[in-house]
Each structure stands twice: as structure tokens, then as C-alpha cells.
């Protein structure tokens, strides 16, 4: 009976020892994993501070880590290599992603520039076409002779004379009226200039006639003086 009781106690003690051992191992594993995770984070930070990138070699990294005994004590070479490879992989992915974004941006900007150039070219073409049609319409107005357009001529009197002309058809009504009004302004200016020139001619002729009359009167007075 005593032997059986002692056997039970030993079994209980063994079970407790196993539980304590298991708990201790778990605690050590947790501490080791925590230390490893901290060391890994420190290593990644070290890579960033020293500008380690996807083009860096493992030999360069080993030379850099040679002066880090604390890190060497926590992480083995294989762990260090794994972190370096993971970092290089992610750096390479990031670099490729940046290149892809830059390429897409360049393509979008190039397409936008091309579209803007097309738009500007089309705007220039339309502007030149409008200017040509406006000049042609203006020239057509100078050709009206039944009767010619004067400063007092009204648009409804001119329209029936030109509406069959193709130069009339290509210009919208609003621009027709605007061009006609501009044409009238030029006609008015020309009529004013002609009137002023005629007035100057009349004035000059009058002055010339007066001068001739005065000269003739002078000659006549001289003749009379000689006879006496």
C-alpha cells in the first residue's frame, strides 16, 4: 500500500516537472521569438539607414554587419541572409512599382500633350478657315454694283444680290451682318475722305482763282500807270 502511494506521488511530481519544463520552454521560445523579431526590425532599419537597396550585394551587407556583434549574437547568418533577401525583394518590387507609375504617368502626359496639340491645330485650322471665309465675304461686298454699297445702304437691300454666291453660304448670318457693318464703316470713312479731298480741291481752286484775279488786277493797274 505504501509502495503504491509513493508511486502516485512520484507520478504527480513528474507531471508537475513536465508542466514546469514545458512552461519554461514556451517562455524561452517566446523570449527568443521576441528577441529575433526585434533584431529583424533593427536589421531592416539598419539596411534603410545605410541605403541598402536591390542592387546591394550580400558581401557588402556582411561587411557592414561585421561591426554589429550584438546583432550577430541574436541572429544567425541564415536569418540575416533571409532578412536581406526579403528586403531586397520588397525594395525591388517597390522600385518596379515606382518605375511602372512613372511610365504610366509619362504615357498619360504624352497622350495629354498630343491631344492638346491636336486641339490647338484644329483651333488654328478653324480660325484660318473663318478668316479666309470672312475675307472672301468682304471682297464679295466690294463687287456689289447694282448699285454699289454706300454708307446708307441697308442689309436687306444687299442680301438679295449676294445670297446665291457660295461665299455667302459658308458664313453664318451673325458674321455676315458683322462683316457688312464693318464694310459700311470703311465705306463711310472712304466717303468722308473723298468729301474732305473734294472740299480741299474746291478750296484750292477758289484760292487759285482768287490769286489769278488779284494778279490780273495788279497787271491791269500797272498798264494804266504806264499809259499815264
mmCIF file of C-alpha atoms in Angstrom:
data_model
loop_
_atom_site.group_PDB
_atom_site.id
_atom_site.type_symbol
_atom_site.label_atom_id
_atom_site.label_comp_id
_atom_site.label_asym_id
_atom_site.label_seq_id
_atom_site.Cartn_x
_atom_site.Cartn_y
_atom_site.Cartn_z
ATOM 1 C CA UNK A 1 0.000 0.000 0.000
ATOM 2 C CA UNK A 2 2.807 2.378 0.913
ATOM 3 C CA UNK A 3 4.601 1.494 -2.271
ATOM 4 C CA UNK A 4 1.542 2.308 -4.358
ATOM 5 C CA UNK A 5 1.119 5.703 -2.618
ATOM 6 C CA UNK A 6 4.757 6.577 -3.273
ATOM 7 C CA UNK A 7 4.326 5.664 -6.944
ATOM 8 C CA UNK A 8 1.348 8.034 -7.230
ATOM 9 C CA UNK A 9 3.344 10.852 -5.623
ATOM 10 C CA UNK A 10 6.211 10.303 -7.983
ATOM 11 C CA UNK A 11 3.836 10.351 -10.944
ATOM 12 C CA UNK A 12 2.341 13.644 -9.739
ATOM 13 C CA UNK A 13 5.783 15.145 -9.222
ATOM 14 C CA UNK A 14 6.857 14.031 -12.701
ATOM 15 C CA UNK A 15 3.741 15.577 -14.207
ATOM 16 C CA UNK A 16 4.441 18.888 -12.428
ATOM 17 C CA UNK A 17 8.052 18.809 -13.580
ATOM 18 C CA UNK A 18 6.908 18.257 -17.155
ATOM 19 C CA UNK A 19 4.419 21.118 -16.887
ATOM 20 C CA UNK A 20 7.026 23.454 -15.425
ATOM 21 C CA UNK A 21 9.547 22.410 -18.045
ATOM 22 C CA UNK A 22 7.007 22.959 -20.819
ATOM 23 C CA UNK A 23 6.088 26.379 -19.450
ATOM 24 C CA UNK A 24 9.753 27.309 -19.172
ATOM 25 C CA UNK A 25 10.443 26.169 -22.746
ATOM 26 C CA UNK A 26 7.468 28.173 -24.007
ATOM 27 C CA UNK A 27 8.679 31.208 -22.109
ATOM 28 C CA UNK A 28 12.137 30.805 -23.572
ATOM 29 C CA UNK A 29 10.663 30.331 -27.073
ATOM 30 C CA UNK A 30 8.545 33.473 -26.683
ATOM 31 C CA UNK A 31 11.514 35.495 -25.479
ATOM 32 C CA UNK A 32 13.651 34.138 -28.309
ATOM 33 C CA UNK A 33 10.994 34.938 -30.900
ATOM 34 C CA UNK A 34 10.605 38.434 -29.456
ATOM 35 C CA UNK A 35 14.363 38.985 -29.495
ATOM 36 C CA UNK A 36 14.537 37.659 -33.052
ATOM 37 C CA UNK A 37 11.694 39.915 -34.187
ATOM 38 C CA UNK A 38 13.381 42.931 -32.561
ATOM 39 C CA UNK A 39 16.687 42.020 -34.164
ATOM 40 C CA UNK A 40 14.985 41.629 -37.540
ATOM 41 C CA UNK A 41 13.357 45.070 -37.203
ATOM 42 C CA UNK A 42 16.715 46.555 -36.192
ATOM 43 C CA UNK A 43 18.354 44.916 -39.197
ATOM 44 C CA UNK A 44 15.749 46.297 -41.616
ATOM 45 C CA UNK A 45 16.215 49.744 -40.046
ATOM 46 C CA UNK A 46 19.976 49.347 -40.429
ATOM 47 C CA UNK A 47 19.534 48.499 -44.104
ATOM 48 C CA UNK A 48 17.488 51.661 -44.619
ATOM 49 C CA UNK A 49 19.971 53.900 -42.806
ATOM 50 C CA UNK A 50 22.826 52.546 -44.891
ATOM 51 C CA UNK A 51 20.894 52.811 -48.183
ATOM 52 C CA UNK A 52 20.901 49.079 -48.817
ATOM 53 C CA UNK A 53 18.884 48.528 -51.983
ATOM 54 C CA UNK A 54 18.033 45.858 -54.509
ATOM 55 C CA UNK A 55 21.425 46.304 -56.163
ATOM 56 C CA UNK A 56 23.425 45.775 -52.950
ATOM 57 C CA UNK A 57 25.387 42.516 -52.673
ATOM 58 C CA UNK A 58 25.374 40.085 -49.751
ATOM 59 C CA UNK A 59 29.130 40.600 -49.412
ATOM 60 C CA UNK A 60 28.590 44.334 -48.862
ATOM 61 C CA UNK A 61 25.959 43.594 -46.226
ATOM 62 C CA UNK A 62 28.264 41.103 -44.436
ATOM 63 C CA UNK A 63 30.988 43.747 -44.263
ATOM 64 C CA UNK A 64 28.506 46.190 -42.774
ATOM 65 C CA UNK A 65 27.251 43.657 -40.203
ATOM 66 C CA UNK A 66 30.759 42.707 -39.076
ATOM 67 C CA UNK A 67 30.747 45.623 -36.658
ATOM 68 C CA UNK A 68 27.416 44.608 -35.074
ATOM 69 C CA UNK A 69 28.266 41.828 -32.563
ATOM 70 C CA UNK A 70 25.016 42.250 -30.661
ATOM 71 C CA UNK A 71 23.033 41.553 -33.809
ATOM 72 C CA UNK A 72 25.272 38.650 -34.702
ATOM 73 C CA UNK A 73 24.585 37.097 -31.285
ATOM 74 C CA UNK A 74 20.813 37.099 -31.780
ATOM 75 C CA UNK A 75 20.588 36.297 -35.487
ATOM 76 C CA UNK A 76 22.454 33.619 -37.325
ATOM 77 C CA UNK A 77 23.870 34.102 -40.802
ATOM 78 C CA UNK A 78 20.921 32.293 -42.380
ATOM 79 C CA UNK A 79 18.445 34.611 -40.642
ATOM 80 C CA UNK A 80 20.438 37.640 -41.673
ATOM 81 C CA UNK A 81 20.528 36.402 -45.277
ATOM 82 C CA UNK A 82 16.778 35.781 -45.226
ATOM 83 C CA UNK A 83 16.055 39.321 -43.987
ATOM 84 C CA UNK A 84 18.412 40.750 -46.621
ATOM 85 C CA UNK A 85 16.752 38.752 -49.391
ATOM 86 C CA UNK A 86 13.265 39.721 -48.187
ATOM 87 C CA UNK A 87 14.308 43.373 -48.012
ATOM 88 C CA UNK A 88 15.894 43.224 -51.471
ATOM 89 C CA UNK A 89 12.764 41.570 -52.858
ATOM 90 C CA UNK A 90 10.471 44.216 -51.395
ATOM 91 C CA UNK A 91 12.816 47.023 -52.448
ATOM 92 C CA UNK A 92 12.901 45.621 -55.957
ATOM 93 C CA UNK A 93 9.114 45.381 -56.009
ATOM 94 C CA UNK A 94 8.851 48.978 -54.759
ATOM 95 C CA UNK A 95 11.345 50.184 -57.372
ATOM 96 C CA UNK A 96 9.493 48.344 -60.122
ATOM 97 C CA UNK A 97 6.209 49.794 -58.893
ATOM 98 C CA UNK A 98 7.683 53.309 -58.936
ATOM 99 C CA UNK A 99 9.020 52.746 -62.438
ATOM 100 C CA UNK A 100 5.609 51.482 -63.551
ATOM 101 C CA UNK A 101 3.884 54.517 -62.049
ATOM 102 C CA UNK A 102 6.422 56.861 -63.663
ATOM 103 C CA UNK A 103 5.986 55.118 -67.016
ATOM 104 C CA UNK A 104 2.196 55.325 -66.816
ATOM 105 C CA UNK A 105 2.412 58.983 -65.815
ATOM 106 C CA UNK A 106 4.749 59.701 -68.744
ATOM 107 C CA UNK A 107 2.365 57.926 -71.132
ATOM 108 C CA UNK A 108 -0.628 59.857 -69.791
ATOM 109 C CA UNK A 109 1.253 63.165 -70.009
ATOM 110 C CA UNK A 110 2.425 62.381 -73.553
ATOM 111 C CA UNK A 111 -1.124 61.498 -74.600
ATOM 112 C CA UNK A 112 -2.411 64.699 -72.993
ATOM 113 C CA UNK A 113 0.218 66.763 -74.837
ATOM 114 C CA UNK A 114 -0.641 65.047 -78.112
ATOM 115 C CA UNK A 115 -4.351 65.715 -77.612
ATOM 116 C CA UNK A 116 -3.619 69.346 -76.728
ATOM 117 C CA UNK A 117 -1.505 69.738 -79.866
ATOM 118 C CA UNK A 118 -4.319 68.237 -81.934
ATOM 119 C CA UNK A 119 -6.825 70.581 -80.312
ATOM 120 C CA UNK A 120 -4.612 73.623 -80.904
ATOM 121 C CA UNK A 121 -4.002 72.600 -84.509
ATOM 122 C CA UNK A 122 -7.735 72.192 -85.049
ATOM 123 C CA UNK A 123 -8.383 75.573 -83.431
ATOM 124 C CA UNK A 124 -5.806 77.178 -85.745
ATOM 125 C CA UNK A 125 -7.319 75.463 -88.767
ATOM 126 C CA UNK A 126 -10.822 76.637 -87.875
ATOM 127 C CA UNK A 127 -9.571 80.160 -87.172
ATOM 128 C CA UNK A 128 -7.758 80.328 -90.527
ATOM 129 C CA UNK A 129 -10.817 78.919 -92.305
ATOM 130 C CA UNK A 130 -13.051 81.538 -90.683
ATOM 131 C CA UNK A 131 -10.614 84.318 -91.585
ATOM 132 C CA UNK A 132 -10.490 83.139 -95.217
ATOM 133 C CA UNK A 133 -14.265 82.945 -95.493
ATOM 134 C CA UNK A 134 -14.650 86.362 -93.845
ATOM 135 C CA UNK A 135 -12.144 87.935 -96.246
ATOM 136 C CA UNK A 136 -13.920 86.330 -99.186
ATOM 137 C CA UNK A 137 -17.280 87.655 -97.966
ATOM 138 C CA UNK A 138 -15.817 91.139 -97.540
ATOM 139 C CA UNK A 139 -14.400 91.011 -101.081
ATOM 140 C CA UNK A 140 -17.796 89.936 -102.357
ATOM 141 C CA UNK A 141 -19.339 93.074 -100.867
ATOM 142 C CA UNK A 142 -16.893 95.211 -102.846
ATOM 143 C CA UNK A 143 -18.148 93.522 -106.016
ATOM 144 C CA UNK A 144 -21.773 94.576 -105.492
ATOM 145 C CA UNK A 145 -22.575 97.137 -108.204
ATOM 146 C CA UNK A 146 -26.354 97.158 -108.635
ATOM 147 C CA UNK A 147 -25.922 99.721 -107.138
ATOM 148 C CA UNK A 148 -22.614 99.797 -105.220
ATOM 149 C CA UNK A 149 -22.933 99.703 -101.450
ATOM 150 C CA UNK A 150 -22.941 103.166 -99.894
ATOM 151 C CA UNK A 151 -22.801 104.334 -96.308
ATOM 152 C CA UNK A 152 -26.602 104.448 -96.121
ATOM 153 C CA UNK A 153 -27.234 101.090 -97.817
ATOM 154 C CA UNK A 154 -29.323 98.683 -95.715
ATOM 155 C CA UNK A 155 -28.540 94.973 -95.366
ATOM 156 C CA UNK A 156 -31.977 93.817 -96.659
ATOM 157 C CA UNK A 157 -31.218 95.606 -99.950
ATOM 158 C CA UNK A 158 -27.843 93.897 -100.351
ATOM 159 C CA UNK A 159 -28.792 90.374 -99.285
ATOM 160 C CA UNK A 160 -30.904 89.508 -102.384
ATOM 161 C CA UNK A 161 -27.946 90.383 -104.604
ATOM 162 C CA UNK A 162 -25.448 88.028 -102.985
ATOM 163 C CA UNK A 163 -27.311 85.144 -101.358
ATOM 164 C CA UNK A 164 -26.654 82.771 -104.287
ATOM 165 C CA UNK A 165 -22.895 83.281 -104.071
ATOM 166 C CA UNK A 166 -21.049 80.366 -102.406
ATOM 167 C CA UNK A 167 -19.063 82.894 -100.383
ATOM 168 C CA UNK A 168 -22.345 83.912 -98.796
ATOM 169 C CA UNK A 169 -23.331 80.338 -97.902
ATOM 170 C CA UNK A 170 -20.197 79.496 -95.878
ATOM 171 C CA UNK A 171 -20.576 82.442 -93.486
ATOM 172 C CA UNK A 172 -23.198 82.317 -90.672
ATOM 173 C CA UNK A 173 -25.782 85.099 -90.618
ATOM 174 C CA UNK A 174 -24.407 86.719 -87.466
ATOM 175 C CA UNK A 175 -20.949 87.049 -89.059
ATOM 176 C CA UNK A 176 -22.472 88.273 -92.321
ATOM 177 C CA UNK A 177 -24.078 91.173 -90.503
ATOM 178 C CA UNK A 178 -20.896 91.896 -88.544
ATOM 179 C CA UNK A 179 -18.789 91.906 -91.734
ATOM 180 C CA UNK A 180 -21.377 94.057 -93.520
ATOM 181 C CA UNK A 181 -21.362 96.562 -90.644
ATOM 182 C CA UNK A 182 -17.543 96.678 -90.749
ATOM 183 C CA UNK A 183 -17.720 97.162 -94.527
ATOM 184 C CA UNK A 184 -20.144 100.074 -94.053
ATOM 185 C CA UNK A 185 -17.741 101.685 -91.607
ATOM 186 C CA UNK A 186 -14.973 101.515 -94.184
ATOM 187 C CA UNK A 187 -17.310 102.909 -96.856
ATOM 188 C CA UNK A 188 -18.255 105.767 -94.520
ATOM 189 C CA UNK A 189 -14.599 106.523 -93.824
ATOM 190 C CA UNK A 190 -13.869 106.449 -97.555
ATOM 191 C CA UNK A 191 -16.800 108.747 -98.320
ATOM 192 C CA UNK A 192 -15.653 111.163 -95.610
ATOM 193 C CA UNK A 193 -12.121 111.109 -97.018
ATOM 194 C CA UNK A 194 -13.418 111.710 -100.561
ATOM 195 C CA UNK A 195 -15.610 114.577 -99.351
ATOM 196 C CA UNK A 196 -12.708 116.129 -97.471
ATOM 197 C CA UNK A 197 -10.459 115.802 -100.502
ATOM 198 C CA UNK A 198 -13.150 117.373 -102.702
ATOM 199 C CA UNK A 199 -13.542 120.210 -100.230
ATOM 200 C CA UNK A 200 -9.796 120.767 -100.235
ATOM 201 C CA UNK A 201 -9.799 120.749 -104.029
ATOM 202 C CA UNK A 202 -12.616 123.306 -104.164
ATOM 203 C CA UNK A 203 -10.868 125.437 -101.594
ATOM 204 C CA UNK A 204 -7.610 125.212 -103.504
ATOM 205 C CA UNK A 205 -9.361 126.062 -106.760
ATOM 206 C CA UNK A 206 -11.080 129.039 -105.143
ATOM 207 C CA UNK A 207 -7.818 130.259 -103.687
ATOM 208 C CA UNK A 208 -6.122 129.779 -107.040
ATOM 209 C CA UNK A 209 -8.865 131.681 -108.856
ATOM 210 C CA UNK A 210 -8.639 134.480 -106.311
ATOM 211 C CA UNK A 211 -4.878 134.628 -106.733
ATOM 212 C CA UNK A 212 -5.229 134.782 -110.526
ATOM 213 C CA UNK A 213 -7.828 137.547 -110.255
ATOM 214 C CA UNK A 214 -5.609 139.524 -107.918
ATOM 215 C CA UNK A 215 -2.651 139.041 -110.238
ATOM 216 C CA UNK A 216 -4.660 140.159 -113.255
ATOM 217 C CA UNK A 217 -5.880 143.186 -111.332
ATOM 218 C CA UNK A 218 -2.300 144.027 -110.483
ATOM 219 C CA UNK A 219 -1.228 143.766 -114.107
ATOM 220 C CA UNK A 220 -4.132 145.938 -115.168
ATOM 221 C CA UNK A 221 -3.156 148.599 -112.660
ATOM 222 C CA UNK A 222 0.419 148.535 -113.920
ATOM 223 C CA UNK A 223 -0.739 149.014 -117.515
ATOM 224 C CA UNK A 224 -2.829 152.005 -116.506
ATOM 225 C CA UNK A 225 0.124 153.518 -114.681
ATOM 226 C CA UNK A 226 2.382 153.231 -117.746
ATOM 227 C CA UNK A 227 -0.200 154.960 -120.079
ATOM 228 C CA UNK A 228 -0.406 157.966 -117.750
#
